[in-house]
Structures are given as structure tokens and as C-alpha cells.
């Protein structure tokens, strides 16, 4: 099947949508796919990444948004590639391209939704969702939370659950994080709390630093690693420095894609106490990092924001806390740091759950089936005779 992907979020840039799109591209018709993605920095990492993929990538100048220039590029690329289906990496705002693609090219358009679209729907901006889904053959959703909020507004022909997953062959309990721990200056015998995430306010790294003195009072050897990059890097580094050089906090920056499993395995407990912000528009759709941490056998502490509680089995594979409740966060960290056997049990349960419910291989198969179905349905619609009286 010849597929055209249009996405503003594409590896090697880090992030959940990038991770989601990259994993589907790797697994669903990779050698007959053309991708239109953002130019980004145009650096060596991006060039090397694009050259190594089985699919061809066209980097559009600037961002990939539903502008007239991008619309022209998409229509031309779809014709040149003889695409049978177009996939939009995020339904809002790219879904606004769909009616024109459908009308001019007579091919179906499928769009993937994440957390933002459900956030818009839940704060009275459902008309944006309606506009961005009216030309879609299918819209995919990532969690119960997101789907519940989207359904009243969706105009797509159908809605199908395609959550993000984990590559369970890469994220494994036997991945060794020792070298990274040492590179970060964490002693081999120190319990390590890890957070792997973009450094943005919603993710709650600030709360981890705020409660750290109390956690340290209970666990004097404990260390905290805030992995990732983002706009809060300087603020978080300042807050960490204010705790003192012997507080056991490190901010190692961004890790390479290849090092992500080891970055999770380096920690004993994963914690990202996310919280909903900006009146509900800045919200966690699900949280791939919780799945990654569980896949390497670590308990995960999640925040009660959007679909994040669906990514952890509260009390079994981790803990769900109110990201604004520092006391609850301390209690959760204390619980897992104090109990190595409990960590091992939760880790094993988390690994089993991820293998069974969140493995990319099975999720990508569902997505491939969806593309087959919408292409077949669309072809059937084109050749079916006009209805009597129609
Ligand atoms: N290589 C690299 N380096 N990857 C990183 C780094 C880093 O330093 N920091 C974070 N990541 C990766 C994580 O490992 C994970 O795979 C991804 O970036 C982050 O994904 P999410 O935890 O899902 O967060 P998000 O806010 O970027 O993603 C949004 O879309 C997701 C997919 O639909 C949110 O709405 C999520 O809730 C949603 O799951």
C-alpha cells in the first residue's frame, strides 16, 4: 500500500507524538511510504536519521501546518507518490487539510489524535475538533479519557482506538543502565528516582525538586535524575542547585533515542507527577514514558492528568497521585524507595501488562488493518452505482 504521511512531529526530535509516529512508520508499509515532515534544525542528526529510514522523507520548510503552501505540497506529493491513503500525524490542526485532499484526490484520510484535541474538546472548543475531523475516513484515539471527550464532536466516518505502545524488544528488564548512572555521577548503590521527559511545566519535574529534601530526609542515599531537555531546563537547574551540591540531583539533558531504554533502566523508580494546566488544554493524553518504565520493569508514579492514570495500574504496577499534592508524591516515592521487594513485584507486573496490552507490534497491526479497511471502503464507495433516486 502506498501511504503519504503528513506530520509536524517526527523523529529525531524527542517527544510523545514523534515517538508515536516514528514507531508506526517503522512498522506499517515502511518501504512504500512518503513522509512530509518539518525541517527542524536541518542538522546532521536529522539528515542521518532520514537517510537511515526505509521510507522517504521530504522536510518542508518551517512547520507542517494546514497552510496553503503545505496544502499544495501535500496534493502534489500525494499525486507524485500515487498515494492510496493519507495519514495525518496529529488530527488538530492538520485535519483541516482532509476535505480538500478527499475532494481533489479521491483518497481517504486518517488522522491520529493525542491529548491536545481532547483538551480542546473539554474546554468548550469542540468546534475546532468538528472542523478538523469532518473530512476524515477515520480518527484514532489514545485513551478512554480522550475518546470520551472527543466523541460528541467527531465528524470522522469512524473512531478507532490506536494508543501509543512500547517496543518490548528494546525496552526490556535486562537492559543495563549502569553505564548511564555512572556517567551521571550516581553511586552504584544509591536508589535512583528517574524522570525521562521533555522539561515543560505539565510534566511536574518542579514538584519532584520541591519534595526532594523531604524524600532525602527519609532516604539519605537517594538520587534524582531529571532526563530530557526543554524550556524549563534553566529554571529546573537553578532549583536543583538551590538544594545544594550534595542533594543528589542530576539533570543530564537529552539522551539519544538509542539510550532511552538504558535511561529508564538506570532508575529504580520512575516518577513523572504530571498535572493538567491552562484551563484543561495542557493535559496528558496518556504518557508513553510510563509504559517505557514499566516495560523495563520499574514501578511508575504518574500524575492524575487526562489519560495518564490509564497508563499505570494504581497500587500494582505503580502509583497514581495528584500532581499538585506534594504530600501524596512524597508518600508514593517513600513507598517504592523503602521496599525493594515491592519494586521487583511491581516491575514484573508492569512488564507483563505492557507485553500483553501495549506492545507496538500488535498495535501497529491494528493500524495497518485500519488503513486496509478505509482504502477498501473508499474504493467500494467510488465504484458503487448511484443509489436509486440519488
Ligand atoms: N530520545 C529522547 N531523549 N527521547 C525522550 C527524551 C530525551 O531526552 N525525553 C523524553 N523522550 C521521549 C520519551 O521517552 C517518550 O518516548 C516521549 O519522548 C514522550 O512521550 P510522552 O510521555 O507520551 O509525552 P508527550 O507529552 O511528549 O506526548 C504527548 O503525546 C503522546 C502520544 O499521543 C502526550 O499527549 C502524551 O500523553 C501522549 O502519550
GROMACS .gro file of C-alpha atoms and ligand atoms in nm:
model
  429
    1UNK     CA    1   0.000   0.000   0.000
    2UNK     CA    2   0.132   0.348  -0.088
    3UNK     CA    3   0.091   0.582   0.205
    4UNK     CA    4   0.158   0.953   0.243
    5UNK     CA    5   0.222   1.072   0.599
    6UNK     CA    6   0.191   1.441   0.684
    7UNK     CA    7   0.324   1.530   1.026
    8UNK     CA    8   0.471   1.819   1.219
    9UNK     CA    9   0.614   1.576   1.476
   10UNK     CA   10   0.885   1.343   1.353
   11UNK     CA   11   1.200   1.186   1.497
   12UNK     CA   12   1.479   1.251   1.561
   13UNK     CA   13   1.313   1.530   1.764
   14UNK     CA   14   1.214   1.389   2.108
   15UNK     CA   15   0.853   1.375   2.224
   16UNK     CA   16   0.549   1.155   2.251
   17UNK     CA   17   0.394   1.230   1.913
   18UNK     CA   18   0.734   1.192   1.746
   19UNK     CA   19   0.777   0.856   1.919
   20UNK     CA   20   0.424   0.750   1.819
   21UNK     CA   21   0.464   0.850   1.453
   22UNK     CA   22   0.816   0.703   1.428
   23UNK     CA   23   0.706   0.365   1.560
   24UNK     CA   24   0.410   0.340   1.320
   25UNK     CA   25   0.629   0.447   1.027
   26UNK     CA   26   0.880   0.175   1.114
   27UNK     CA   27   0.612  -0.094   1.113
   28UNK     CA   28   0.333  -0.005   0.867
   29UNK     CA   29   0.428  -0.022   0.495
   30UNK     CA   30   0.765   0.147   0.554
   31UNK     CA   31   0.906   0.087   0.206
   32UNK     CA   32   0.605   0.231   0.022
   33UNK     CA   33   0.563   0.539   0.240
   34UNK     CA   34   0.647   0.902   0.174
   35UNK     CA   35   0.663   1.140   0.472
   36UNK     CA   36   0.622   1.517   0.474
   37UNK     CA   37   0.776   1.642   0.799
   38UNK     CA   38   0.912   1.965   0.948
   39UNK     CA   39   1.255   2.096   0.852
   40UNK     CA   40   1.361   2.135   1.216
   41UNK     CA   41   1.721   2.242   1.258
   42UNK     CA   42   1.828   2.056   0.944
   43UNK     CA   43   2.123   1.929   1.144
   44UNK     CA   44   2.345   1.626   1.094
   45UNK     CA   45   2.138   1.408   1.331
   46UNK     CA   46   1.825   1.478   1.126
   47UNK     CA   47   1.998   1.408   0.793
   48UNK     CA   48   2.148   1.085   0.924
   49UNK     CA   49   1.812   0.981   1.069
   50UNK     CA   50   1.623   1.044   0.745
   51UNK     CA   51   1.886   0.867   0.535
   52UNK     CA   52   1.866   0.556   0.754
   53UNK     CA   53   1.488   0.506   0.715
   54UNK     CA   54   1.325   0.274   0.460
   55UNK     CA   55   1.068   0.547   0.386
   56UNK     CA   56   1.148   0.871   0.202
   57UNK     CA   57   1.118   1.195   0.397
   58UNK     CA   58   1.057   1.538   0.248
   59UNK     CA   59   1.134   1.812   0.500
   60UNK     CA   60   0.900   2.107   0.442
   61UNK     CA   61   1.043   2.449   0.518
   62UNK     CA   62   0.928   2.550   0.868
   63UNK     CA   63   0.636   2.383   1.043
   64UNK     CA   64   0.387   2.142   0.884
   65UNK     CA   65   0.056   2.320   0.944
   66UNK     CA   66  -0.259   2.346   0.728
   67UNK     CA   67  -0.137   2.649   0.532
   68UNK     CA   68  -0.197   2.699   0.157
   69UNK     CA   69   0.171   2.619   0.087
   70UNK     CA   70   0.159   2.292   0.280
   71UNK     CA   71  -0.172   2.201   0.118
   72UNK     CA   72  -0.016   2.243  -0.228
   73UNK     CA   73   0.286   2.040  -0.122
   74UNK     CA   74   0.063   1.760   0.012
   75UNK     CA   75  -0.154   1.746  -0.300
   76UNK     CA   76   0.148   1.742  -0.532
   77UNK     CA   77   0.332   1.483  -0.322
   78UNK     CA   78   0.026   1.259  -0.300
   79UNK     CA   79  -0.014   1.264  -0.681
   80UNK     CA   80   0.355   1.203  -0.745
   81UNK     CA   81   0.363   0.918  -0.490
   82UNK     CA   82   0.027   0.780  -0.617
   83UNK     CA   83  -0.079   0.761  -0.253
   84UNK     CA   84  -0.377   0.540  -0.171
   85UNK     CA   85  -0.425   0.690   0.173
   86UNK     CA   86  -0.302   0.996   0.363
   87UNK     CA   87  -0.220   0.975   0.735
   88UNK     CA   88  -0.205   1.293   0.944
   89UNK     CA   89   0.032   1.265   1.244
   90UNK     CA   90  -0.194   1.482   1.461
   91UNK     CA   91  -0.562   1.549   1.389
   92UNK     CA   92  -0.553   1.909   1.506
   93UNK     CA   93  -0.493   2.129   1.321
   94UNK     CA   94  -0.377   1.912   1.029
   95UNK     CA   95  -0.725   1.760   0.992
   96UNK     CA   96  -0.828   2.082   0.822
   97UNK     CA   97  -0.641   1.958   0.515
   98UNK     CA   98  -0.862   1.649   0.485
   99UNK     CA   99  -1.174   1.770   0.296
  100UNK     CA  100  -0.963   1.914   0.015
  101UNK     CA  101  -0.744   1.603  -0.013
  102UNK     CA  102  -1.051   1.383  -0.024
  103UNK     CA  103  -1.224   1.604  -0.282
  104UNK     CA  104  -0.930   1.653  -0.518
  105UNK     CA  105  -0.759   1.315  -0.492
  106UNK     CA  106  -1.047   1.085  -0.402
  107UNK     CA  107  -0.842   0.902  -0.140
  108UNK     CA  108  -0.925   0.854   0.229
  109UNK     CA  109  -0.755   1.049   0.508
  110UNK     CA  110  -0.685   0.900   0.852
  111UNK     CA  111  -0.575   1.120   1.145
  112UNK     CA  112  -0.420   1.034   1.480
  113UNK     CA  113  -0.537   1.221   1.789
  114UNK     CA  114  -0.330   1.273   2.104
  115UNK     CA  115  -0.400   1.469   2.423
  116UNK     CA  116  -0.443   1.819   2.286
  117UNK     CA  117  -0.756   1.751   2.082
  118UNK     CA  118  -0.937   1.607   2.386
  119UNK     CA  119  -0.815   1.903   2.591
  120UNK     CA  120  -0.969   2.142   2.336
  121UNK     CA  121  -1.297   1.948   2.341
  122UNK     CA  122  -1.314   1.960   2.720
  123UNK     CA  123  -1.280   2.340   2.743
  124UNK     CA  124  -1.561   2.436   2.504
  125UNK     CA  125  -1.352   2.432   2.185
  126UNK     CA  126  -1.526   2.129   2.036
  127UNK     CA  127  -1.595   2.326   1.717
  128UNK     CA  128  -1.220   2.304   1.641
  129UNK     CA  129  -1.242   1.925   1.667
  130UNK     CA  130  -1.551   1.919   1.446
  131UNK     CA  131  -1.375   2.130   1.182
  132UNK     CA  132  -1.061   1.917   1.190
  133UNK     CA  133  -1.243   1.583   1.165
  134UNK     CA  134  -1.513   1.646   0.906
  135UNK     CA  135  -1.315   1.511   0.608
  136UNK     CA  136  -1.169   1.208   0.783
  137UNK     CA  137  -1.235   0.846   0.697
  138UNK     CA  138  -1.110   0.758   1.047
  139UNK     CA  139  -0.985   0.925   1.362
  140UNK     CA  140  -0.774   0.729   1.609
  141UNK     CA  141  -0.781   0.789   1.985
  142UNK     CA  142  -0.527   0.705   2.258
  143UNK     CA  143  -0.724   0.657   2.582
  144UNK     CA  144  -1.074   0.624   2.731
  145UNK     CA  145  -1.035   0.971   2.875
  146UNK     CA  146  -0.953   1.124   2.535
  147UNK     CA  147  -1.218   0.928   2.345
  148UNK     CA  148  -1.496   1.022   2.590
  149UNK     CA  149  -1.422   1.390   2.536
  150UNK     CA  150  -1.381   1.367   2.160
  151UNK     CA  151  -1.681   1.153   2.065
  152UNK     CA  152  -1.951   1.424   2.092
  153UNK     CA  153  -1.759   1.637   1.841
  154UNK     CA  154  -1.601   1.394   1.596
  155UNK     CA  155  -1.730   1.408   1.237
  156UNK     CA  156  -1.500   1.134   1.102
  157UNK     CA  157  -1.667   0.826   0.948
  158UNK     CA  158  -1.528   0.614   1.231
  159UNK     CA  159  -1.331   0.631   1.553
  160UNK     CA  160  -1.076   0.359   1.633
  161UNK     CA  161  -0.858   0.313   1.943
  162UNK     CA  162  -0.489   0.316   1.849
  163UNK     CA  163  -0.287   0.402   2.161
  164UNK     CA  164   0.087   0.452   2.157
  165UNK     CA  165   0.287   0.146   2.257
  166UNK     CA  166   0.633   0.027   2.351
  167UNK     CA  167   0.890  -0.172   2.158
  168UNK     CA  168   0.909  -0.455   2.411
  169UNK     CA  169   1.217  -0.600   2.242
  170UNK     CA  170   1.413  -0.279   2.304
  171UNK     CA  171   1.263  -0.184   2.642
  172UNK     CA  172   1.341  -0.496   2.844
  173UNK     CA  173   1.404  -0.568   3.213
  174UNK     CA  174   1.756  -0.693   3.135
  175UNK     CA  175   1.870  -0.362   2.982
  176UNK     CA  176   2.171  -0.239   3.180
  177UNK     CA  177   2.157   0.123   3.298
  178UNK     CA  178   2.481   0.108   3.497
  179UNK     CA  179   2.697   0.295   3.248
  180UNK     CA  180   2.449   0.584   3.228
  181UNK     CA  181   2.415   0.601   3.607
  182UNK     CA  182   2.792   0.627   3.634
  183UNK     CA  183   2.807   0.888   3.360
  184UNK     CA  184   2.554   1.089   3.560
  185UNK     CA  185   2.767   1.057   3.875
  186UNK     CA  186   2.517   0.838   4.062
  187UNK     CA  187   2.685   0.587   4.300
  188UNK     CA  188   2.612   0.222   4.214
  189UNK     CA  189   2.441   0.157   4.548
  190UNK     CA  190   2.223   0.473   4.555
  191UNK     CA  191   1.848   0.428   4.493
  192UNK     CA  192   1.768   0.641   4.190
  193UNK     CA  193   1.439   0.813   4.106
  194UNK     CA  194   1.426   0.883   3.733
  195UNK     CA  195   1.210   1.107   3.517
  196UNK     CA  196   1.257   1.093   3.139
  197UNK     CA  197   1.059   1.369   2.975
  198UNK     CA  198   1.056   1.697   2.795
  199UNK     CA  199   1.120   1.972   3.052
  200UNK     CA  200   0.785   2.154   3.036
  201UNK     CA  201   0.558   2.266   3.323
  202UNK     CA  202   0.290   1.998   3.280
  203UNK     CA  203   0.527   1.710   3.348
  204UNK     CA  204   0.588   1.808   3.713
  205UNK     CA  205   0.968   1.796   3.742
  206UNK     CA  206   0.933   2.109   3.956
  207UNK     CA  207   0.729   1.912   4.214
  208UNK     CA  208   0.994   1.639   4.226
  209UNK     CA  209   1.253   1.904   4.317
  210UNK     CA  210   1.017   2.069   4.566
  211UNK     CA  211   0.964   1.748   4.762
  212UNK     CA  212   1.320   1.623   4.723
  213UNK     CA  213   1.450   1.749   5.063
  214UNK     CA  214   1.172   1.556   5.237
  215UNK     CA  215   1.242   1.241   5.033
  216UNK     CA  216   1.613   1.279   5.110
  217UNK     CA  217   1.541   1.312   5.482
  218UNK     CA  218   1.384   0.965   5.466
  219UNK     CA  219   1.629   0.816   5.212
  220UNK     CA  220   1.964   0.994   5.254
  221UNK     CA  221   2.132   0.794   4.976
  222UNK     CA  222   1.856   0.854   4.719
  223UNK     CA  223   1.937   1.034   4.393
  224UNK     CA  224   1.711   1.203   4.140
  225UNK     CA  225   1.778   1.220   3.763
  226UNK     CA  226   1.567   1.458   3.554
  227UNK     CA  227   1.649   1.344   3.200
  228UNK     CA  228   1.544   1.547   2.896
  229UNK     CA  229   1.556   1.894   2.751
  230UNK     CA  230   1.307   2.175   2.718
  231UNK     CA  231   1.217   2.533   2.802
  232UNK     CA  232   1.233   2.474   3.180
  233UNK     CA  233   1.593   2.348   3.172
  234UNK     CA  234   1.744   2.661   3.327
  235UNK     CA  235   1.473   2.702   3.593
  236UNK     CA  236   1.500   2.338   3.697
  237UNK     CA  237   1.881   2.352   3.704
  238UNK     CA  238   1.853   2.663   3.927
  239UNK     CA  239   1.608   2.489   4.162
  240UNK     CA  240   1.835   2.183   4.177
  241UNK     CA  241   2.141   2.397   4.252
  242UNK     CA  242   1.949   2.570   4.532
  243UNK     CA  243   1.911   2.230   4.702
  244UNK     CA  244   2.290   2.214   4.735
  245UNK     CA  245   2.560   2.023   4.553
  246UNK     CA  246   2.518   1.720   4.781
  247UNK     CA  247   2.139   1.684   4.726
  248UNK     CA  248   2.191   1.400   4.478
  249UNK     CA  249   2.008   1.567   4.187
  250UNK     CA  250   2.135   1.544   3.828
  251UNK     CA  251   1.999   1.692   3.504
  252UNK     CA  252   2.189   1.508   3.232
  253UNK     CA  253   1.999   1.669   2.941
  254UNK     CA  254   1.859   1.487   2.640
  255UNK     CA  255   1.955   1.127   2.579
  256UNK     CA  256   1.988   0.976   2.230
  257UNK     CA  257   1.700   0.755   2.106
  258UNK     CA  258   1.927   0.451   2.133
  259UNK     CA  259   1.990   0.527   2.501
  260UNK     CA  260   1.624   0.564   2.605
  261UNK     CA  261   1.584   0.206   2.739
  262UNK     CA  262   1.905   0.242   2.943
  263UNK     CA  263   1.789   0.582   3.072
  264UNK     CA  264   1.479   0.413   3.213
  265UNK     CA  265   1.674   0.110   3.336
  266UNK     CA  266   1.921   0.337   3.520
  267UNK     CA  267   1.646   0.430   3.768
  268UNK     CA  268   1.487   0.218   4.041
  269UNK     CA  269   1.158   0.411   4.038
  270UNK     CA  270   1.012   0.623   3.759
  271UNK     CA  271   0.821   0.938   3.856
  272UNK     CA  272   0.651   1.199   3.642
  273UNK     CA  273   0.378   1.364   3.853
  274UNK     CA  274   0.208   1.544   3.563
  275UNK     CA  275  -0.081   1.783   3.618
  276UNK     CA  276  -0.338   1.947   3.393
  277UNK     CA  277  -0.277   2.316   3.320
  278UNK     CA  278  -0.406   2.610   3.119
  279UNK     CA  279  -0.775   2.550   3.192
  280UNK     CA  280  -0.752   2.191   3.073
  281UNK     CA  281  -0.584   2.246   2.735
  282UNK     CA  282  -0.239   2.137   2.858
  283UNK     CA  283  -0.312   1.780   2.953
  284UNK     CA  284  -0.153   1.435   2.935
  285UNK     CA  285  -0.319   1.222   2.666
  286UNK     CA  286  -0.166   0.900   2.801
  287UNK     CA  287   0.209   0.913   2.874
  288UNK     CA  288   0.436   0.679   2.678
  289UNK     CA  289   0.711   0.722   2.937
  290UNK     CA  290   0.506   0.532   3.198
  291UNK     CA  291   0.477   0.239   2.957
  292UNK     CA  292   0.850   0.252   2.881
  293UNK     CA  293   0.939   0.249   3.251
  294UNK     CA  294   0.709  -0.048   3.318
  295UNK     CA  295   0.850  -0.232   3.016
  296UNK     CA  296   1.197  -0.224   3.175
  297UNK     CA  297   1.043  -0.345   3.500
  298UNK     CA  298   1.029  -0.026   3.706
  299UNK     CA  299   0.731   0.095   3.911
  300UNK     CA  300   0.589   0.417   3.765
  301UNK     CA  301   0.445   0.713   3.956
  302UNK     CA  302   0.201   0.902   3.734
  303UNK     CA  303   0.001   1.223   3.779
  304UNK     CA  304  -0.378   1.236   3.763
  305UNK     CA  305  -0.399   1.427   3.434
  306UNK     CA  306  -0.611   1.326   3.134
  307UNK     CA  307  -0.542   0.966   3.031
  308UNK     CA  308  -0.222   0.922   3.239
  309UNK     CA  309  -0.396   0.710   3.508
  310UNK     CA  310  -0.478   0.458   3.233
  311UNK     CA  311  -0.104   0.402   3.173
  312UNK     CA  312  -0.039   0.266   3.525
  313UNK     CA  313  -0.223   0.005   3.734
  314UNK     CA  314  -0.254   0.205   4.055
  315UNK     CA  315  -0.111   0.011   4.350
  316UNK     CA  316   0.000  -0.280   4.129
  317UNK     CA  317   0.249  -0.151   3.870
  318UNK     CA  318   0.296   0.192   4.025
  319UNK     CA  319   0.104   0.475   4.189
  320UNK     CA  320  -0.124   0.747   4.058
  321UNK     CA  321  -0.103   1.075   4.251
  322UNK     CA  322  -0.249   1.422   4.227
  323UNK     CA  323   0.045   1.608   4.072
  324UNK     CA  324  -0.035   1.914   4.285
  325UNK     CA  325  -0.037   1.719   4.613
  326UNK     CA  326   0.322   1.721   4.742
  327UNK     CA  327   0.231   1.500   5.039
  328UNK     CA  328   0.092   1.232   4.810
  329UNK     CA  329   0.405   1.250   4.594
  330UNK     CA  330   0.635   1.208   4.895
  331UNK     CA  331   0.428   0.913   5.016
  332UNK     CA  332   0.445   0.744   4.677
  333UNK     CA  333   0.821   0.794   4.643
  334UNK     CA  334   0.873   0.677   5.001
  335UNK     CA  335   0.665   0.366   4.942
  336UNK     CA  336   0.869   0.246   4.644
  337UNK     CA  337   1.210   0.359   4.770
  338UNK     CA  338   1.154   0.181   5.102
  339UNK     CA  339   1.056  -0.154   4.951
  340UNK     CA  340   1.298  -0.319   4.703
  341UNK     CA  341   1.094  -0.642   4.701
  342UNK     CA  342   0.777  -0.449   4.629
  343UNK     CA  343   0.958  -0.269   4.347
  344UNK     CA  344   1.057  -0.601   4.195
  345UNK     CA  345   0.699  -0.734   4.218
  346UNK     CA  346   0.554  -0.416   4.066
  347UNK     CA  347   0.821  -0.422   3.797
  348UNK     CA  348   0.736  -0.778   3.698
  349UNK     CA  349   0.363  -0.698   3.693
  350UNK     CA  350   0.426  -0.386   3.484
  351UNK     CA  351   0.638  -0.574   3.234
  352UNK     CA  352   0.374  -0.845   3.192
  353UNK     CA  353   0.099  -0.586   3.144
  354UNK     CA  354   0.296  -0.389   2.883
  355UNK     CA  355   0.376  -0.706   2.689
  356UNK     CA  356   0.012  -0.805   2.688
  357UNK     CA  357  -0.157  -0.469   2.626
  358UNK     CA  358   0.091  -0.214   2.495
  359UNK     CA  359   0.334  -0.389   2.258
  360UNK     CA  360   0.392  -0.192   1.939
  361UNK     CA  361   0.381  -0.499   1.715
  362UNK     CA  362   0.012  -0.568   1.790
  363UNK     CA  363  -0.090  -0.201   1.791
  364UNK     CA  364   0.080  -0.139   1.456
  365UNK     CA  365  -0.104  -0.441   1.310
  366UNK     CA  366  -0.432  -0.282   1.415
  367UNK     CA  367  -0.330   0.040   1.243
  368UNK     CA  368  -0.232  -0.147   0.923
  369UNK     CA  369  -0.572  -0.319   0.927
  370UNK     CA  370  -0.744   0.017   0.967
  371UNK     CA  371  -0.562   0.152   0.659
  372UNK     CA  372  -0.661  -0.158   0.459
  373UNK     CA  373  -1.023  -0.114   0.562
  374UNK     CA  374  -1.055   0.256   0.485
  375UNK     CA  375  -0.887   0.211   0.146
  376UNK     CA  376  -1.118  -0.081   0.059
  377UNK     CA  377  -1.427   0.105   0.180
  378UNK     CA  378  -1.333   0.414  -0.014
  379UNK     CA  379  -1.272   0.215  -0.332
  380UNK     CA  380  -1.609   0.043  -0.283
  381UNK     CA  381  -1.778   0.378  -0.245
  382UNK     CA  382  -1.619   0.512  -0.564
  383UNK     CA  383  -1.732   0.221  -0.782
  384UNK     CA  384  -2.074   0.161  -0.626
  385UNK     CA  385  -2.360   0.260  -0.857
  386UNK     CA  386  -2.565   0.566  -0.766
  387UNK     CA  387  -2.850   0.487  -0.528
  388UNK     CA  388  -3.199   0.479  -0.687
  389UNK     CA  389  -3.334   0.829  -0.690
  390UNK     CA  390  -2.990   0.959  -0.583
  391LIG     N1  391   1.541   1.043   2.276
  391LIG     C1  392   1.482   1.103   2.377
  391LIG     N2  393   1.555   1.184   2.457
  391LIG     N3  394   1.352   1.083   2.399
  391LIG     C2  395   1.296   1.146   2.504
  391LIG     C3  396   1.365   1.232   2.591
  391LIG     C4  397   1.504   1.251   2.564
  391LIG     O1  398   1.576   1.320   2.634
  391LIG     N4  399   1.277   1.280   2.682
  391LIG     C5  400   1.158   1.223   2.654
  391LIG     N5  401   1.171   1.142   2.548
  391LIG     C6  402   1.072   1.053   2.490
  391LIG     C7  403   1.013   0.962   2.595
  391LIG     O2  404   1.098   0.854   2.621
  391LIG     C8  405   0.883   0.923   2.528
  391LIG     O3  406   0.903   0.821   2.435
  391LIG     C9  407   0.844   1.053   2.459
  391LIG     O4  408   0.963   1.127   2.439
  391LIG    C10  409   0.750   1.134   2.547
  391LIG     O5  410   0.627   1.082   2.533
  391LIG     P1  411   0.505   1.110   2.633
  391LIG     O6  412   0.546   1.071   2.770
  391LIG     O7  413   0.387   1.035   2.578
  391LIG     O8  414   0.481   1.268   2.635
  391LIG     P2  415   0.447   1.386   2.528
  391LIG     O9  416   0.387   1.497   2.606
  391LIG    O10  417   0.570   1.423   2.452
  391LIG    O11  418   0.339   1.323   2.428
  391LIG    C11  419   0.202   1.359   2.400
  391LIG    O12  420   0.156   1.267   2.300
  391LIG    C12  421   0.164   1.131   2.343
  391LIG    C13  422   0.130   1.043   2.224
  391LIG    O13  423  -0.004   1.055   2.187
  391LIG    C14  424   0.114   1.347   2.526
  391LIG    O14  425  -0.020   1.383   2.497
  391LIG    C15  426   0.116   1.206   2.578
  391LIG    O15  427   0.033   1.193   2.691
  391LIG    C16  428   0.079   1.106   2.467
  391LIG    O16  429   0.105   0.976   2.515
   0.00000   0.00000   0.00000
